[in-house]
């Protein structure tokens, strides 16, 4: 009998909930996004649930949104990922720790050194989420008047990846002999000086830390554009996807795996994990009530602005307590508009409820019982919609506890999710090989 495919689960934890109303939900910790004791508790709960990884996004500026909306956001402050994750590494034993670092505003030597350090501190549980920051407000924080053009950002990112991974390979795994009798600490023949000079970067090397425990921390990427897909196919080992439904997810999955074959990479060397907002209830109706209550905590003015953008029309002229009227064609994304209109019709949402939904979180959601959620996740896995999910929790700690205590056991009962960690490193959790050192080993 063929072994069942295994689901991989990451937890998207910055912010601790993506939903704008999460901090206002009854029983939620309003300061959860900036309280280390709470974050430590959450990470230990995820580890109890055998999650592959804690995933921490990052912003290099206060979010560029109108202050009327910004004042209602619990994401306005956050810890620096590479300060927080080493602390969480000492409070956990197995769960992977993935952090975002920008190729636009960071220096590759800093990124290589910090992630190598995290990998050693965590004993092989680090992952680097490569992002090409496009926020113009972030540019202003780094002495630039505007951000880089899209294509230029991705060319820099590709070169940045080559430099960082080259720096991780500065030392052979057996370079440090530490021979006390002879007084010889390392073997000079096992040291490589990178001496990189490229279009954007000039970095001599070598890195002043030993090769990471995993060889390289796991490489994560989230871009969905043409350039982003190609970068992922060439370099990524995990994709943080954003498919709105199963059909779109299957098309994305097939495209990425095809691109990998074209560049000579085995398709199983990359796991596709779309973001998924999960609300668990005692019944499907109970879960939907929870979602509606959560959405109701989004201020209408804040949600209305987001709704107008997604529909491509001014929603302020609609009756807030009536169903969504027919929406005229526009230049706005047809996919986004269709997704929003379909949700309004299917769930019989008023304009107010729809605005609150969009203002909270409009993307892929699974709202139901442990069984119905497991049914959906299993279908995505079995039909090559994804290799798992980056789960987003609606409110904390309750939403997290509901998933770990109810959904995880149902997935385990079906034989599609681990009941215990087998390996110790993030690569082992994900079934990814340790990369050879390009300067000292043959692939």
XYZ file of C-alpha atoms in Angstrom:
443
model
C 0.000 0.000 0.000
C 1.367 3.392 -0.967
C 2.272 5.691 1.880
C 0.013 8.719 2.104
C 1.400 12.125 1.195
C 2.303 14.098 4.276
C 0.961 17.565 4.991
C 3.371 20.322 6.017
C 2.188 23.105 8.301
C 3.796 26.458 8.950
C 2.309 29.086 11.254
C 2.220 32.658 9.954
C 2.965 34.582 13.140
C 3.766 38.175 12.247
C 1.378 39.581 12.922
C 0.144 36.868 15.275
C -3.122 37.169 13.379
C -3.425 38.842 9.998
C -6.997 39.869 10.824
C -7.466 43.546 11.739
C -10.034 42.708 14.421
C -8.053 39.895 16.089
C -6.807 41.947 19.023
C -10.386 42.964 19.907
C -11.883 39.457 19.951
C -13.192 38.304 23.366
C -10.425 36.534 25.268
C -7.687 37.584 22.834
C -4.417 39.116 24.037
C -4.495 42.709 22.718
C -0.709 43.022 23.047
C 0.104 39.580 21.609
C 2.096 40.946 18.685
C 4.612 42.645 20.963
C 4.668 40.515 24.108
C 7.508 38.003 24.334
C 5.867 35.846 27.006
C 2.804 35.387 24.804
C 4.893 34.638 21.705
C 6.900 32.056 23.643
C 3.644 30.425 24.769
C 2.296 30.381 21.203
C 5.492 28.823 19.824
C 5.466 26.078 22.430
C 1.835 25.343 21.550
C 2.795 25.079 17.867
C 5.611 22.718 18.790
C 3.162 20.589 20.778
C 1.140 20.450 17.557
C 4.223 19.255 15.604
C 4.184 22.248 13.225
C 7.062 22.401 10.762
C 7.811 26.050 11.411
C 6.999 29.389 12.995
C 7.034 31.898 10.117
C 7.719 35.567 10.868
C 7.158 38.205 8.208
C 8.638 41.670 8.601
C 8.143 45.298 7.605
C 10.900 47.895 7.458
C 8.480 50.790 7.948
C 5.174 51.523 9.613
C 2.583 50.283 7.112
C 1.816 52.916 4.481
C -1.931 53.255 4.942
C -4.127 56.208 5.933
C -3.785 57.023 9.622
C -7.544 56.495 10.046
C -6.933 52.827 9.221
C -3.456 52.593 10.735
C -4.680 53.622 14.179
C -6.793 50.460 14.268
C -3.973 48.086 13.304
C -2.296 45.791 15.820
C 0.594 45.348 13.392
C 1.938 48.863 13.818
C 4.743 47.536 16.044
C 6.635 44.263 16.026
C 9.888 42.718 17.155
C 12.809 42.462 14.766
C 12.672 38.829 13.517
C 16.341 38.068 14.018
C 16.194 39.358 17.576
C 13.027 37.436 18.458
C 13.713 34.072 16.812
C 17.015 33.329 18.590
C 15.160 33.919 21.869
C 12.392 31.543 20.780
C 15.040 29.009 19.740
C 16.188 28.714 23.348
C 12.578 28.173 24.504
C 11.832 25.342 22.030
C 13.494 22.184 20.736
C 12.116 21.098 17.352
C 9.967 23.678 15.568
C 11.546 25.486 12.615
C 12.085 29.249 12.807
C 11.686 31.209 9.556
C 12.396 34.941 9.324
C 12.082 37.500 6.562
C 15.092 39.528 5.457
C 15.003 41.973 2.558
C 17.344 41.768 -0.415
C 16.548 45.394 -1.230
C 17.706 47.118 1.954
C 19.873 44.559 3.756
C 23.539 43.723 3.083
C 24.209 40.093 2.092
C 27.053 39.681 4.584
C 24.745 40.696 7.443
C 21.992 38.355 6.245
C 24.386 35.424 5.827
C 25.918 35.937 9.255
C 22.609 36.396 11.100
C 20.937 33.341 9.604
C 24.028 31.195 10.101
C 24.001 32.297 13.737
C 20.282 31.468 14.090
C 20.892 28.051 12.557
C 23.640 27.301 15.092
C 21.680 28.680 18.062
C 18.608 26.614 17.088
C 20.667 23.523 16.177
C 19.533 23.537 12.575
C 16.028 25.025 12.554
C 16.499 28.276 10.622
C 14.854 29.408 7.393
C 15.313 32.613 5.360
C 12.291 34.147 3.630
C 13.698 36.140 0.701
C 11.701 39.293 0.002
C 12.214 42.166 -2.429
C 10.797 45.062 -0.432
C 8.557 47.365 -2.483
C 7.221 49.683 0.226
C 8.259 53.253 -0.716
C 8.107 54.266 2.966
C 10.771 51.648 3.695
C 13.004 53.267 1.062
C 12.728 56.559 2.946
C 14.036 54.804 6.071
C 17.182 53.733 4.224
C 18.281 56.983 2.615
C 16.449 56.460 -0.693
C 13.785 58.675 -2.257
C 11.982 55.773 -3.942
C 12.097 51.994 -4.067
C 13.786 50.021 -6.830
C 11.917 49.133 -10.018
C 10.338 45.657 -9.925
C 12.644 43.939 -12.417
C 15.733 45.483 -10.872
C 14.684 44.289 -7.400
C 14.451 40.710 -8.642
C 17.796 40.810 -10.460
C 19.367 42.073 -7.247
C 17.570 39.352 -5.269
C 18.968 36.631 -7.535
C 22.504 37.956 -7.136
C 21.920 38.434 -3.394
C 20.920 34.774 -3.062
C 24.101 33.672 -4.847
C 26.237 35.795 -2.530
C 24.556 34.696 0.711
C 24.689 31.000 -0.143
C 28.282 31.443 -1.320
C 29.162 32.997 2.026
C 27.508 30.085 3.865
C 29.875 27.830 1.913
C 32.974 29.783 3.038
C 34.101 26.914 5.275
C 34.107 23.192 4.636
C 32.127 21.271 7.234
C 35.357 19.766 8.605
C 37.432 22.971 8.434
C 37.730 23.420 12.200
C 40.200 20.787 13.381
C 40.772 22.405 16.809
C 43.954 20.396 17.412
C 44.979 21.351 20.928
C 48.367 19.581 20.771
C 49.555 21.300 17.588
C 47.758 24.581 18.245
C 46.091 24.425 14.827
C 42.475 25.660 14.998
C 41.407 25.312 11.359
C 42.688 23.921 8.085
C 43.437 26.789 5.646
C 42.759 24.476 2.705
C 39.143 24.240 3.881
C 38.544 28.010 3.653
C 37.169 29.726 0.528
C 37.237 33.492 -0.135
C 34.180 34.400 -2.225
C 35.542 37.590 -3.852
C 32.200 38.375 -5.525
C 31.831 41.347 -7.865
C 28.530 41.598 -9.713
C 25.931 43.998 -11.099
C 24.710 45.108 -7.676
C 27.013 43.626 -5.050
C 30.686 43.456 -4.166
C 31.493 41.118 -1.275
C 34.892 39.663 -0.492
C 34.186 37.156 2.297
C 34.785 34.734 3.881
C 31.973 34.592 6.442
C 33.263 34.726 10.001
C 31.081 31.880 11.271
C 31.200 28.167 10.510
C 28.998 26.657 7.823
C 25.424 26.403 9.150
C 24.197 23.175 10.731
C 21.836 22.597 7.791
C 24.495 23.572 5.244
C 22.156 26.408 4.300
C 19.096 27.552 6.243
C 15.948 26.623 4.307
C 15.226 29.110 1.492
C 11.661 30.492 1.443
C 10.131 32.798 -1.160
C 6.708 34.425 -1.558
C 6.593 36.231 -4.913
C 3.755 35.332 -7.309
C 4.705 37.589 -10.239
C 6.460 36.198 -13.317
C 9.830 37.248 -11.898
C 8.898 35.915 -8.457
C 7.841 32.523 -9.824
C 11.064 32.157 -11.763
C 13.185 33.134 -8.755
C 11.315 30.567 -6.663
C 11.741 27.825 -9.267
C 15.491 28.471 -9.357
C 16.193 29.012 -5.669
C 13.325 28.371 -3.231
C 12.713 25.303 -1.078
C 9.411 26.585 0.319
C 6.925 28.953 -1.319
C 4.591 30.994 0.868
C 1.715 31.018 -1.605
C -1.421 33.156 -1.879
C -3.852 31.102 -3.963
C -7.469 32.232 -3.387
C -9.009 28.846 -4.258
C -8.125 25.267 -5.166
C -8.280 25.739 -8.945
C -5.867 28.676 -8.847
C -3.649 26.741 -6.433
C -3.428 23.749 -8.779
C -2.466 25.995 -11.686
C 0.222 27.705 -9.587
C 1.505 24.358 -8.279
C 1.795 22.913 -11.783
C 3.503 26.055 -13.104
C 6.157 26.141 -10.384
C 6.934 22.420 -10.614
C 7.192 22.716 -14.424
C 9.606 25.634 -14.110
C 11.729 23.580 -11.700
C 12.024 20.748 -14.225
C 13.050 23.245 -16.898
C 15.949 24.503 -14.752
C 16.985 20.981 -13.767
C 15.659 20.926 -10.197
C 13.712 17.917 -8.865
C 10.152 19.098 -8.119
C 10.146 17.473 -4.671
C 12.897 19.871 -3.567
C 10.286 22.627 -3.083
C 7.178 22.671 -0.852
C 4.283 24.967 -1.763
C 2.419 26.197 1.324
C -0.344 28.756 0.627
C -1.558 31.076 3.360
C -4.808 29.824 4.885
C -6.965 31.622 7.469
C -8.612 28.977 9.661
C -11.589 29.394 12.019
C -12.618 26.293 13.979
C -16.085 25.849 15.500
C -18.194 23.138 17.137
C -20.339 23.165 13.990
C -19.965 24.845 10.614
C -22.645 27.339 11.668
C -20.753 28.056 14.897
C -17.512 28.664 12.968
C -19.289 31.038 10.599
C -20.754 32.933 13.548
C -17.258 33.287 14.973
C -15.995 34.610 11.645
C -18.864 37.111 11.386
C -18.230 38.287 14.954
C -14.541 38.687 14.208
C -15.278 40.604 11.006
C -17.705 42.854 12.894
C -14.756 44.099 14.976
C -13.216 45.733 11.882
C -14.161 49.407 11.802
C -16.473 50.045 8.836
C -14.581 53.096 7.572
C -11.368 51.088 7.497
C -12.940 48.132 5.709
C -14.818 50.324 3.225
C -11.604 51.758 1.815
C -10.225 48.252 1.232
C -13.508 47.117 -0.352
C -13.543 50.046 -2.792
C -10.016 49.200 -3.918
C -10.813 45.515 -4.487
C -14.054 46.212 -6.355
C -12.591 49.019 -8.432
C -15.549 51.254 -7.584
C -16.552 53.634 -4.783
C -18.398 51.426 -2.274
C -19.275 54.370 -0.014
C -22.345 55.093 -2.191
C -23.840 51.647 -1.462
C -26.374 51.022 1.325
C -24.169 49.465 4.035
C -26.940 47.210 5.326
C -28.169 45.951 1.949
C -26.737 43.195 -0.254
C -23.929 44.079 -2.631
C -25.422 45.522 -5.856
C -24.236 44.619 -9.339
C -20.647 45.807 -9.809
C -19.648 47.450 -13.121
C -16.554 46.368 -15.041
C -13.330 48.230 -14.230
C -9.567 47.978 -14.645
C -9.263 46.477 -11.185
C -8.093 42.850 -10.874
C -10.930 40.668 -12.133
C -9.784 37.741 -9.999
C -9.935 39.753 -6.761
C -13.273 41.309 -7.660
C -14.787 37.960 -8.613
C -13.602 36.418 -5.345
C -15.201 39.187 -3.295
C -18.477 39.177 -5.237
C -18.700 35.374 -4.963
C -18.245 35.531 -1.174
C -20.958 38.187 -0.895
C -23.433 36.109 -2.907
C -22.598 32.740 -1.351
C -22.833 33.919 2.258
C -25.518 36.565 1.695
C -23.311 39.280 3.191
C -24.363 42.901 3.418
C -22.038 45.635 2.144
C -21.065 46.343 5.750
C -20.246 42.703 6.457
C -18.321 42.439 3.194
C -16.293 45.566 3.973
C -15.470 44.144 7.367
C -14.482 40.838 5.754
C -12.165 42.557 3.277
C -10.768 44.859 5.952
C -10.070 41.849 8.155
C -8.716 39.223 5.761
C -10.105 38.522 2.264
C -7.866 35.637 1.210
C -8.159 31.858 1.374
C -10.164 30.790 4.425
C -11.292 27.484 5.875
C -14.168 28.004 8.292
C -15.792 24.943 9.843
C -15.313 22.004 12.161
C -12.099 20.055 12.644
C -13.491 17.449 10.234
C -14.527 19.827 7.440
C -11.234 21.730 7.673
C -9.274 18.468 7.548
C -11.398 17.417 4.537
C -10.396 20.584 2.674
C -6.716 20.322 3.584
C -6.621 16.667 2.545
C -8.235 17.498 -0.826
C -5.650 20.208 -1.511
C -2.847 17.796 -0.643
C -4.176 14.862 -2.686
C -5.001 16.916 -5.800
C -1.686 18.835 -5.910
C -3.114 22.141 -4.835
C -0.394 22.400 -2.204
C 2.050 20.465 -0.044
C 0.501 21.973 3.078
C -0.401 25.374 4.431
C 0.907 28.412 6.262
C -1.879 28.622 8.806
C -3.111 32.011 9.998
C -5.062 32.063 13.241
C -8.123 34.306 13.706
C -7.415 35.299 17.319
C -4.966 34.171 19.992
C -4.639 32.143 22.079
C -8.055 30.521 21.460
C -7.818 30.214 17.664
C -4.360 28.648 17.911
C -5.429 26.237 20.655
C -8.501 25.226 18.644
C -6.341 24.287 15.671
C -3.715 22.365 17.648
C -6.180 20.572 19.923
C -8.878 19.796 17.339
C -7.677 19.996 13.734
C -4.203 18.516 14.231
C -5.529 15.295 15.864
C -7.990 14.885 12.968
C -5.164 15.239 10.427
C -3.079 12.745 12.419
C -5.984 10.269 12.576
C -6.083 10.322 8.757
C -2.366 9.550 8.555
C -1.467 12.725 6.660
C 0.327 14.605 9.452
C 3.057 13.531 11.842
C 2.243 12.471 15.404
C 5.756 13.336 16.548
C 8.884 14.937 15.163
C 11.253 12.378 13.641
C 14.175 14.662 12.768
C 15.633 17.667 14.541
C 16.248 20.153 11.734
C 13.824 22.152 9.617
C 15.174 20.410 6.517
C 14.341 17.046 8.066
C 10.804 18.216 8.917
C 10.278 19.270 5.296
C 12.010 16.283 3.704
C 14.670 18.472 2.087
C 18.289 17.372 1.528
C 21.267 19.156 3.024
C 22.908 21.107 0.152
C 26.505 20.218 -0.700
C 29.180 22.871 -0.303
C 29.777 24.186 -3.818
C 33.481 24.767 -3.109
C 34.353 21.561 -1.256
C 31.809 18.866 -2.217
C 30.389 17.347 -5.365
C 26.592 17.558 -5.723
